[in-house]
Short mmCIF file of C-alpha atoms and ligand atoms in Angstrom, two decimals:
data_model
loop_
_atom_site.label_atom_id
_atom_site.label_comp_id
_atom_site.label_asym_id
_atom_site.label_seq_id
_atom_site.Cartn_x
_atom_site.Cartn_y
_atom_site.Cartn_z
CA MET A 1 -0.23 -0.08 0.21
CA ASN A 2 1.31 4.01 -0.53
CA LYS A 3 0.37 6.72 1.83
CA THR A 4 -2.52 7.62 0.52
CA ASN A 5 -4.21 4.69 1.69
CA THR A 6 -5.56 6.16 4.68
CA ALA A 7 -8.41 3.95 6.13
CA GLY A 8 -8.03 3.19 9.46
CA ILE A 9 -9.37 3.45 12.97
CA ILE A 10 -11.21 6.50 13.96
CA SER A 11 -12.60 5.46 17.38
CA THR A 12 -12.79 2.62 20.11
CA GLY A 13 -15.31 1.52 22.25
CA LYS A 14 -16.04 -1.86 24.42
CA ALA A 15 -18.02 -3.77 26.91
CA LEU A 16 -17.58 -6.35 29.20
CA PRO A 17 -19.92 -8.85 31.46
CA VAL A 18 -20.41 -8.23 35.06
CA GLY A 19 -20.02 -11.47 35.95
CA LYS A 20 -16.26 -12.12 36.93
CA LEU A 21 -14.62 -15.94 37.82
CA THR A 22 -11.37 -15.75 39.18
CA ASN A 23 -8.76 -18.37 39.31
CA PHE A 24 -9.99 -19.42 43.24
CA ASP A 25 -13.66 -19.73 41.80
CA LEU A 26 -12.31 -22.17 39.19
CA GLU A 27 -10.43 -24.18 41.91
CA LYS A 28 -13.99 -24.97 43.26
CA ILE A 29 -14.79 -26.29 39.73
CA VAL A 30 -12.03 -28.21 38.26
CA ASP A 31 -8.79 -29.63 39.57
CA THR A 32 -6.51 -26.59 39.42
CA SER A 33 -5.01 -23.73 41.32
CA ASP A 34 -4.49 -19.93 40.80
CA GLU A 35 -0.74 -20.34 40.94
CA TRP A 36 -0.82 -22.86 38.17
CA ILE A 37 -2.93 -20.54 35.80
CA LYS A 38 -1.20 -17.69 36.86
CA ALA A 39 2.18 -19.21 35.80
CA ARG A 40 1.08 -20.99 32.80
CA THR A 41 -1.26 -18.29 31.42
CA GLY A 42 -1.04 -14.94 32.94
CA ILE A 43 -4.76 -14.95 33.50
CA GLU A 44 -6.17 -14.08 36.98
CA GLU A 45 -10.02 -13.31 36.32
CA ARG A 46 -12.22 -12.80 33.28
CA ARG A 47 -15.72 -12.21 32.56
CA ILE A 48 -18.63 -14.17 31.76
CA ILE A 49 -21.75 -13.28 30.84
CA THR A 50 -24.95 -13.94 33.14
CA GLY A 51 -28.75 -13.34 32.91
CA ASN A 52 -29.88 -12.14 29.51
CA GLU A 53 -26.62 -10.96 28.56
CA THR A 54 -25.47 -11.77 24.67
CA ALA A 55 -22.59 -11.36 22.29
CA SER A 56 -25.21 -9.06 20.01
CA GLY A 57 -26.09 -7.28 23.38
CA LEU A 58 -22.11 -6.52 24.34
CA ALA A 59 -21.81 -5.70 20.57
CA ALA A 60 -24.45 -3.12 20.59
CA ARG A 61 -22.90 -1.66 24.06
CA ALA A 62 -19.32 -1.77 22.57
CA ALA A 63 -20.60 -0.49 19.34
CA SER A 64 -23.03 2.53 20.63
CA ILE A 65 -19.35 4.12 22.52
CA ALA A 66 -17.23 4.01 19.28
CA LEU A 67 -20.15 5.62 17.45
CA GLU A 68 -20.38 8.43 19.81
CA ARG A 69 -16.95 8.67 20.11
CA ALA A 70 -16.79 8.97 16.21
CA GLY A 71 -19.38 11.37 16.08
CA LEU A 72 -21.47 9.32 13.79
CA SER A 73 -24.98 8.37 13.96
CA PRO A 74 -25.77 4.60 13.15
CA ALA A 75 -27.35 5.41 10.06
CA GLU A 76 -23.98 6.71 8.67
CA ILE A 77 -22.64 3.34 9.01
CA ASP A 78 -22.47 1.62 5.28
CA VAL A 79 -21.22 -1.51 6.83
CA ILE A 80 -21.24 -3.46 9.60
CA ILE A 81 -18.91 -6.80 10.39
CA VAL A 82 -19.08 -8.72 13.46
CA ALA A 83 -16.22 -10.59 13.69
CA THR A 84 -17.41 -13.99 16.37
CA VAL A 85 -17.66 -17.49 16.58
CA THR A 86 -20.19 -17.63 19.16
CA PRO A 87 -22.80 -15.87 17.56
CA ASP A 88 -26.32 -15.82 19.67
CA GLN A 89 -27.79 -17.94 16.93
CA THR A 90 -27.09 -20.13 13.93
CA LEU A 91 -29.48 -17.56 11.81
CA PRO A 92 -29.17 -14.95 11.77
CA SER A 93 -26.34 -13.55 11.69
CA THR A 94 -24.90 -11.34 14.98
CA ALA A 95 -24.37 -8.37 12.76
CA CYS A 96 -28.05 -8.35 11.49
CA LEU A 97 -29.10 -8.71 15.23
CA LEU A 98 -26.70 -6.07 15.81
CA GLN A 99 -27.74 -3.60 12.99
CA ASP A 100 -31.20 -3.92 14.51
CA LYS A 101 -30.22 -2.79 18.08
CA LEU A 102 -28.77 0.08 16.94
CA GLY A 103 -31.04 1.26 14.18
CA ALA A 104 -28.18 1.10 11.46
CA PHE A 105 -30.45 0.25 8.74
CA ASN A 106 -28.52 1.89 5.73
CA ALA A 107 -25.79 -0.97 6.51
CA SER A 108 -25.14 -4.36 4.85
CA ALA A 109 -24.07 -6.56 8.02
CA PHE A 110 -22.47 -9.82 8.04
CA ASP A 111 -20.94 -12.25 10.44
CA LEU A 112 -16.78 -13.23 9.75
CA VAL A 113 -15.55 -16.16 11.27
CA ALA A 114 -11.84 -16.40 11.44
CA GLY A 115 -11.40 -17.75 14.97
CA CYS A 116 -9.37 -15.45 17.49
CA THR A 117 -8.16 -13.63 14.53
CA GLY A 118 -11.39 -12.66 13.39
CA PHE A 119 -10.91 -8.39 14.56
CA LEU A 120 -7.83 -8.84 12.16
CA TYR A 121 -9.59 -10.39 9.23
CA GLY A 122 -12.44 -7.56 9.65
CA LEU A 123 -9.77 -5.02 9.64
CA ASP A 124 -8.11 -6.11 6.74
CA VAL A 125 -11.69 -6.42 5.26
CA GLY A 126 -12.72 -3.32 6.17
CA ILE A 127 -9.83 -1.24 5.08
CA ARG A 128 -10.25 -2.59 1.41
CA TYR A 129 -13.80 -1.76 1.46
CA ILE A 130 -13.12 1.91 2.40
CA ASN A 131 -9.76 2.33 -0.13
CA SER A 132 -11.71 0.53 -2.96
CA GLY A 133 -14.03 3.75 -2.29
CA ALA A 134 -17.25 1.10 -1.92
CA ALA A 135 -17.72 2.39 1.74
CA ARG A 136 -17.01 5.25 3.87
CA TYR A 137 -17.81 4.23 7.35
CA ILE A 138 -17.51 0.77 8.74
CA LEU A 139 -18.18 -0.61 12.13
CA LEU A 140 -16.28 -3.48 13.10
CA VAL A 141 -17.02 -5.63 16.47
CA GLY A 142 -14.97 -8.55 17.80
CA VAL A 143 -17.16 -9.92 20.22
CA ASP A 144 -16.97 -13.63 21.75
CA THR A 145 -18.73 -15.23 24.36
CA LEU A 146 -17.01 -18.54 25.02
CA SER A 147 -18.38 -19.30 28.45
CA PRO A 148 -21.60 -21.23 26.97
CA ILE A 149 -18.89 -23.57 24.46
CA VAL A 150 -16.36 -24.34 27.29
CA ASP A 151 -16.14 -27.16 28.86
CA TRP A 152 -16.54 -26.58 32.41
CA GLN A 153 -15.02 -30.18 33.14
CA ASP A 154 -11.76 -29.52 31.04
CA ARG A 155 -9.26 -28.11 33.03
CA ASN A 156 -7.24 -27.62 29.86
CA THR A 157 -9.52 -25.32 28.23
CA CYS A 158 -11.77 -23.58 30.78
CA VAL A 159 -9.23 -21.77 32.61
CA LEU A 160 -8.48 -19.94 29.35
CA PHE A 161 -11.01 -18.21 28.01
CA GLY A 162 -13.66 -15.28 28.69
CA ASP A 163 -16.47 -13.04 27.16
CA GLY A 164 -16.55 -9.79 25.77
CA ALA A 165 -16.80 -7.39 23.04
CA GLY A 166 -14.83 -4.93 21.15
CA ALA A 167 -15.59 -2.06 18.69
CA VAL A 168 -14.06 -0.07 16.39
CA VAL A 169 -15.35 2.77 13.36
CA LEU A 170 -13.20 2.38 10.28
CA GLY A 171 -13.22 5.46 8.28
CA LYS A 172 -10.67 7.70 6.37
CA LEU A 173 -8.08 9.34 8.61
CA GLU A 174 -5.75 12.12 7.11
CA GLU A 175 -2.76 11.20 4.93
CA GLY A 176 0.01 9.53 6.51
CA ARG A 177 -2.45 7.55 9.35
CA GLY A 178 -4.35 4.79 9.18
CA VAL A 179 -3.42 1.12 8.44
CA LEU A 180 0.11 0.89 6.50
CA ALA A 181 -0.34 -2.61 5.76
CA SER A 182 -1.76 -6.08 6.95
CA LYS A 183 -1.94 -9.58 6.21
CA MET A 184 -4.05 -12.45 6.92
CA TYR A 185 -3.32 -16.42 6.16
CA SER A 186 -4.79 -19.57 7.61
CA ASP A 187 -3.75 -23.22 7.63
CA GLY A 188 -6.90 -25.76 7.35
CA SER A 189 -4.72 -28.62 7.63
CA LYS A 190 -4.62 -27.73 11.74
CA ALA A 191 -8.31 -27.53 11.64
CA ASN A 192 -8.11 -29.83 14.65
CA LEU A 193 -5.92 -28.19 16.93
CA LEU A 194 -8.88 -25.74 17.91
CA TYR A 195 -12.57 -27.04 16.94
CA VAL A 196 -15.83 -27.69 18.29
CA PRO A 197 -17.00 -31.08 16.52
CA ALA A 198 -20.74 -30.98 17.23
CA GLY A 199 -23.40 -28.22 16.49
CA GLY A 200 -22.85 -27.76 12.81
CA SER A 201 -24.71 -29.15 9.53
CA THR A 202 -22.29 -32.32 9.75
CA ARG A 203 -22.84 -33.43 12.90
CA PRO A 204 -26.09 -31.86 14.48
CA ALA A 205 -27.41 -32.02 18.48
CA THR A 206 -28.52 -35.44 19.10
CA ARG A 207 -28.88 -37.04 22.82
CA GLN A 208 -25.38 -38.63 22.20
CA SER A 209 -23.65 -35.59 20.90
CA VAL A 210 -24.28 -34.21 24.07
CA GLU A 211 -23.64 -37.00 25.73
CA GLU A 212 -20.33 -37.18 24.36
CA ARG A 213 -19.92 -32.98 25.32
CA ALA A 214 -19.35 -32.62 21.98
CA HIS A 215 -20.69 -29.21 21.79
CA TYR A 216 -17.58 -28.08 23.75
CA ILE A 217 -14.21 -26.63 22.77
CA LYS A 218 -11.37 -29.28 22.08
CA MET A 219 -8.08 -27.74 22.03
CA ASN A 220 -4.38 -29.50 21.64
CA GLY A 221 -2.65 -26.49 23.92
CA GLN A 222 0.81 -27.81 23.23
CA GLU A 223 0.70 -27.68 19.68
CA VAL A 224 -1.09 -24.29 19.55
CA PHE A 225 1.21 -22.79 21.83
CA LYS A 226 4.00 -23.64 19.21
CA PHE A 227 2.26 -22.61 16.40
CA ALA A 228 1.45 -19.28 17.83
CA VAL A 229 5.09 -18.24 19.24
CA THR A 230 6.32 -18.78 15.18
CA VAL A 231 3.96 -16.84 13.61
CA MET A 232 3.45 -14.15 16.24
CA VAL A 233 6.78 -12.89 15.35
CA ASP A 234 6.83 -13.63 11.85
CA SER A 235 3.88 -12.10 10.42
CA VAL A 236 4.81 -8.57 12.50
CA GLN A 237 8.01 -9.08 10.98
CA GLU A 238 6.29 -9.70 7.26
CA VAL A 239 3.79 -6.65 7.50
CA LEU A 240 7.04 -4.47 8.61
CA ALA A 241 8.54 -5.41 5.40
CA LEU A 242 5.38 -4.65 3.49
CA CYS A 243 5.34 -0.85 4.51
CA GLY A 244 9.30 -0.49 4.98
CA LYS A 245 9.60 -0.57 8.35
CA THR A 246 11.29 -2.60 10.71
CA ALA A 247 10.31 -3.91 14.66
CA ALA A 248 12.66 -0.80 16.15
CA ASP A 249 10.23 1.55 14.33
CA LEU A 250 7.33 0.15 16.11
CA ASP A 251 6.02 2.44 19.36
CA ILE A 252 3.28 -0.09 20.71
CA LEU A 253 2.52 -3.81 20.10
CA ALA A 254 -1.72 -4.89 20.47
CA PRO A 255 -1.14 -8.77 20.48
CA HIS A 256 -3.65 -11.23 20.54
CA GLN A 257 -4.28 -12.04 24.25
CA ALA A 258 -3.98 -15.70 24.62
CA ASN A 259 -1.13 -16.68 27.15
CA LEU A 260 1.29 -14.02 28.84
CA ARG A 261 4.18 -16.45 27.85
CA ILE A 262 3.42 -16.11 24.46
CA ILE A 263 2.99 -12.50 24.46
CA ASN A 264 6.20 -12.34 26.53
CA PHE A 265 7.76 -14.43 23.86
CA ALA A 266 6.95 -12.25 20.96
CA CYS A 267 8.23 -9.04 22.85
CA LYS A 268 11.83 -10.20 23.86
CA ARG A 269 12.08 -11.78 20.00
CA LEU A 270 11.23 -8.14 18.40
CA LYS A 271 12.98 -6.37 21.08
CA MET A 272 10.13 -4.47 22.61
CA GLN A 273 10.10 -3.13 25.94
CA PRO A 274 7.37 -4.47 28.31
CA GLU A 275 5.64 -1.13 28.25
CA GLN A 276 5.04 -0.95 24.75
CA VAL A 277 3.46 -4.21 24.78
CA LEU A 278 -0.53 -3.68 25.52
CA VAL A 279 -1.13 -6.60 28.09
CA ASN A 280 -4.66 -6.86 29.91
CA ILE A 281 -5.09 -11.05 29.84
CA HIS A 282 -4.57 -11.16 33.70
CA ARG A 283 -8.31 -9.31 33.71
CA TYR A 284 -10.05 -11.23 31.13
CA GLY A 285 -8.22 -13.80 29.72
CA ASN A 286 -8.56 -15.05 26.19
CA MET A 287 -11.68 -13.00 24.79
CA SER A 288 -11.25 -14.12 20.95
CA SER A 289 -12.17 -11.66 18.63
CA ALA A 290 -12.69 -9.27 21.35
CA ALA A 291 -9.14 -9.33 22.48
CA ILE A 292 -7.48 -6.90 20.41
CA PRO A 293 -10.07 -4.03 19.98
CA VAL A 294 -10.60 -4.38 23.77
CA VAL A 295 -6.98 -3.93 24.47
CA LEU A 296 -6.38 -0.81 21.98
CA ASP A 297 -9.85 0.80 23.84
CA GLU A 298 -8.02 0.16 27.29
CA ALA A 299 -4.66 1.82 25.59
CA VAL A 300 -6.62 4.73 23.87
CA GLU A 301 -8.49 5.60 27.46
CA GLU A 302 -5.33 5.23 29.24
CA GLY A 303 -3.19 7.47 27.18
CA LYS A 304 -0.99 4.97 26.34
CA LEU A 305 -1.64 4.77 22.59
CA LYS A 306 -1.59 8.37 21.00
CA VAL A 307 -1.91 9.98 17.64
CA GLY A 308 1.10 9.67 15.57
CA HIS A 309 1.98 5.95 17.08
CA LEU A 310 3.24 3.22 15.32
CA VAL A 311 1.53 0.22 16.09
CA GLY A 312 1.66 -3.71 15.49
CA LEU A 313 -1.50 -5.71 15.80
CA VAL A 314 -1.05 -9.81 15.38
CA SER A 315 -3.34 -12.52 16.50
CA PHE A 316 -3.42 -16.31 15.75
CA GLY A 317 -6.71 -18.48 16.29
CA ALA A 318 -8.92 -21.62 15.40
CA GLY A 319 -8.54 -22.74 11.21
CA LEU A 320 -5.52 -22.40 12.02
CA THR A 321 -5.86 -18.64 11.62
CA TRP A 322 -3.12 -15.77 11.93
CA GLY A 323 -2.43 -12.44 10.43
CA ALA A 324 -0.92 -9.14 11.75
CA ALA A 325 -1.25 -5.39 10.42
CA ILE A 326 0.62 -2.57 11.12
CA ALA A 327 -1.11 1.07 11.92
CA GLN A 328 0.02 4.80 11.98
CA TRP A 329 -2.02 5.58 14.93
N1 COA B 1 -4.57 -26.79 36.58
C1 COA B 1 -3.93 -27.87 36.46
N2 COA B 1 -3.06 -28.36 35.92
C2 COA B 1 -3.16 -28.21 34.43
C3 COA B 1 -4.27 -27.53 34.04
C4 COA B 1 -5.01 -26.43 35.09
N3 COA B 1 -5.76 -25.63 34.45
N4 COA B 1 -4.27 -27.50 32.87
C5 COA B 1 -3.17 -28.91 32.04
N5 COA B 1 -2.77 -29.01 32.93
C6 COA B 1 -1.74 -30.20 33.69
C7 COA B 1 -1.80 -31.11 32.40
O1 COA B 1 -2.76 -32.01 32.81
C8 COA B 1 -0.50 -31.28 32.47
O2 COA B 1 -0.30 -32.27 33.16
P1 COA B 1 0.49 -34.14 33.33
O3 COA B 1 1.66 -33.22 33.27
O4 COA B 1 0.49 -34.40 34.49
O5 COA B 1 0.13 -34.53 32.26
C9 COA B 1 0.56 -30.39 33.12
O6 COA B 1 -0.44 -29.45 33.05
C10 COA B 1 1.45 -29.62 31.83
O7 COA B 1 0.39 -29.43 30.73
P2 COA B 1 0.64 -28.63 29.61
O8 COA B 1 -0.36 -29.00 28.35
O9 COA B 1 1.96 -29.53 29.06
O10 COA B 1 1.05 -27.22 29.77
P3 COA B 1 1.13 -25.51 29.00
O11 COA B 1 2.20 -25.47 29.64
O12 COA B 1 1.38 -26.55 27.51
O13 COA B 1 0.17 -24.80 29.38
C11 COA B 1 -1.73 -24.39 28.06
C12 COA B 1 -1.21 -25.42 29.02
C13 COA B 1 -3.07 -24.74 27.78
C14 COA B 1 -1.74 -22.80 29.03
C15 COA B 1 -0.71 -24.00 26.85
O14 COA B 1 -0.20 -24.71 26.03
C16 COA B 1 -1.01 -22.76 25.87
O15 COA B 1 -1.45 -21.60 26.32
N6 COA B 1 -1.27 -23.19 24.61
C17 COA B 1 -2.14 -21.95 23.71
C18 COA B 1 -3.64 -21.85 23.76
C19 COA B 1 -4.39 -21.08 23.19
O16 COA B 1 -3.54 -20.15 23.30
N7 COA B 1 -5.37 -21.50 22.85
C20 COA B 1 -6.55 -20.52 22.20
C21 COA B 1 -5.91 -19.70 20.91
S1 COA B 1 -6.74 -18.71 20.29
#
């Protein structure tokens, strides 16, 4: 991309469920300990939907904040993209439910499924819509409510995930600002490292599928870990090269929040200082598609992320998928 492509993030917003589940709460549910979870993942607590909280409801709260900060009315949005693996229901899309909740009736609306890389895939698609002239403003939401599809009897997975939503408004920024480069990848041959066996059209819900706990997330944690440490570093370096930069030019890294050890490894390999790397995994666990927009929103609110900063965004997830982007904030 050259310097005239100036689509980027205009504003951010987030919404988190009120329910909190600490490591000490988990000690009462499965055979685990606060010490193990903190040492192996960095997570201390996570938010969990309760009562009538839903993915579309969280998305609407996050989106309303982002729209207000952008100074836009819902009617000015041309496209709504919701990155999620946990839609409210199979049909229709959560994006259509969100459109209705917001009253964004001039928008087309669709869901995008790319595991925990969903938000970055959405960013990649969204900026291309804008740079091509097909849309002026896009609402991109990363939302996941993983708690209903986590197996609360499986200590290998249930300690890792949390629920939340992050939203951004995409539009043209002044020259020099915006997303300078982005690149997404996938490798479907590794689909069985992180998946939900049942509930789709090949294995609809039956008494047997429920008894076999086949509607919950299955994961090969060690293999995903090995994969993640490689792609986190390589993909950032690739997008940096695409816009003629190196890791030394980065002011801030906004990595997917899956495991603090993965984040620390990437930080070390990219020779970044810990204070340059955005981290909130201790409070929320892995919120899948919501992780990056929420950590960005907090960094904006805390004044860590400022206009002019060069920001690296990087993620990986089920698919397997991965990707990175470089933005001049
Ligand atoms: N509490 C206590 N012990 C646990 C545990 C838990 N919650 N979960 C696993 N263990 C145990 C295992 O059973 C194993 O015991 P064993 O040696 O007696 O068999 C031991 O801890 C080590 O397990 P291992 O899987 O080797 O741990 P690890 O250091 O690889 O950490 C993960 C496990 C899941 C934290 C780590 O592999 C990881 O984060 N992987 C990436 C997952 C990810 O990011 N997924 C989302 C992608 S978007």
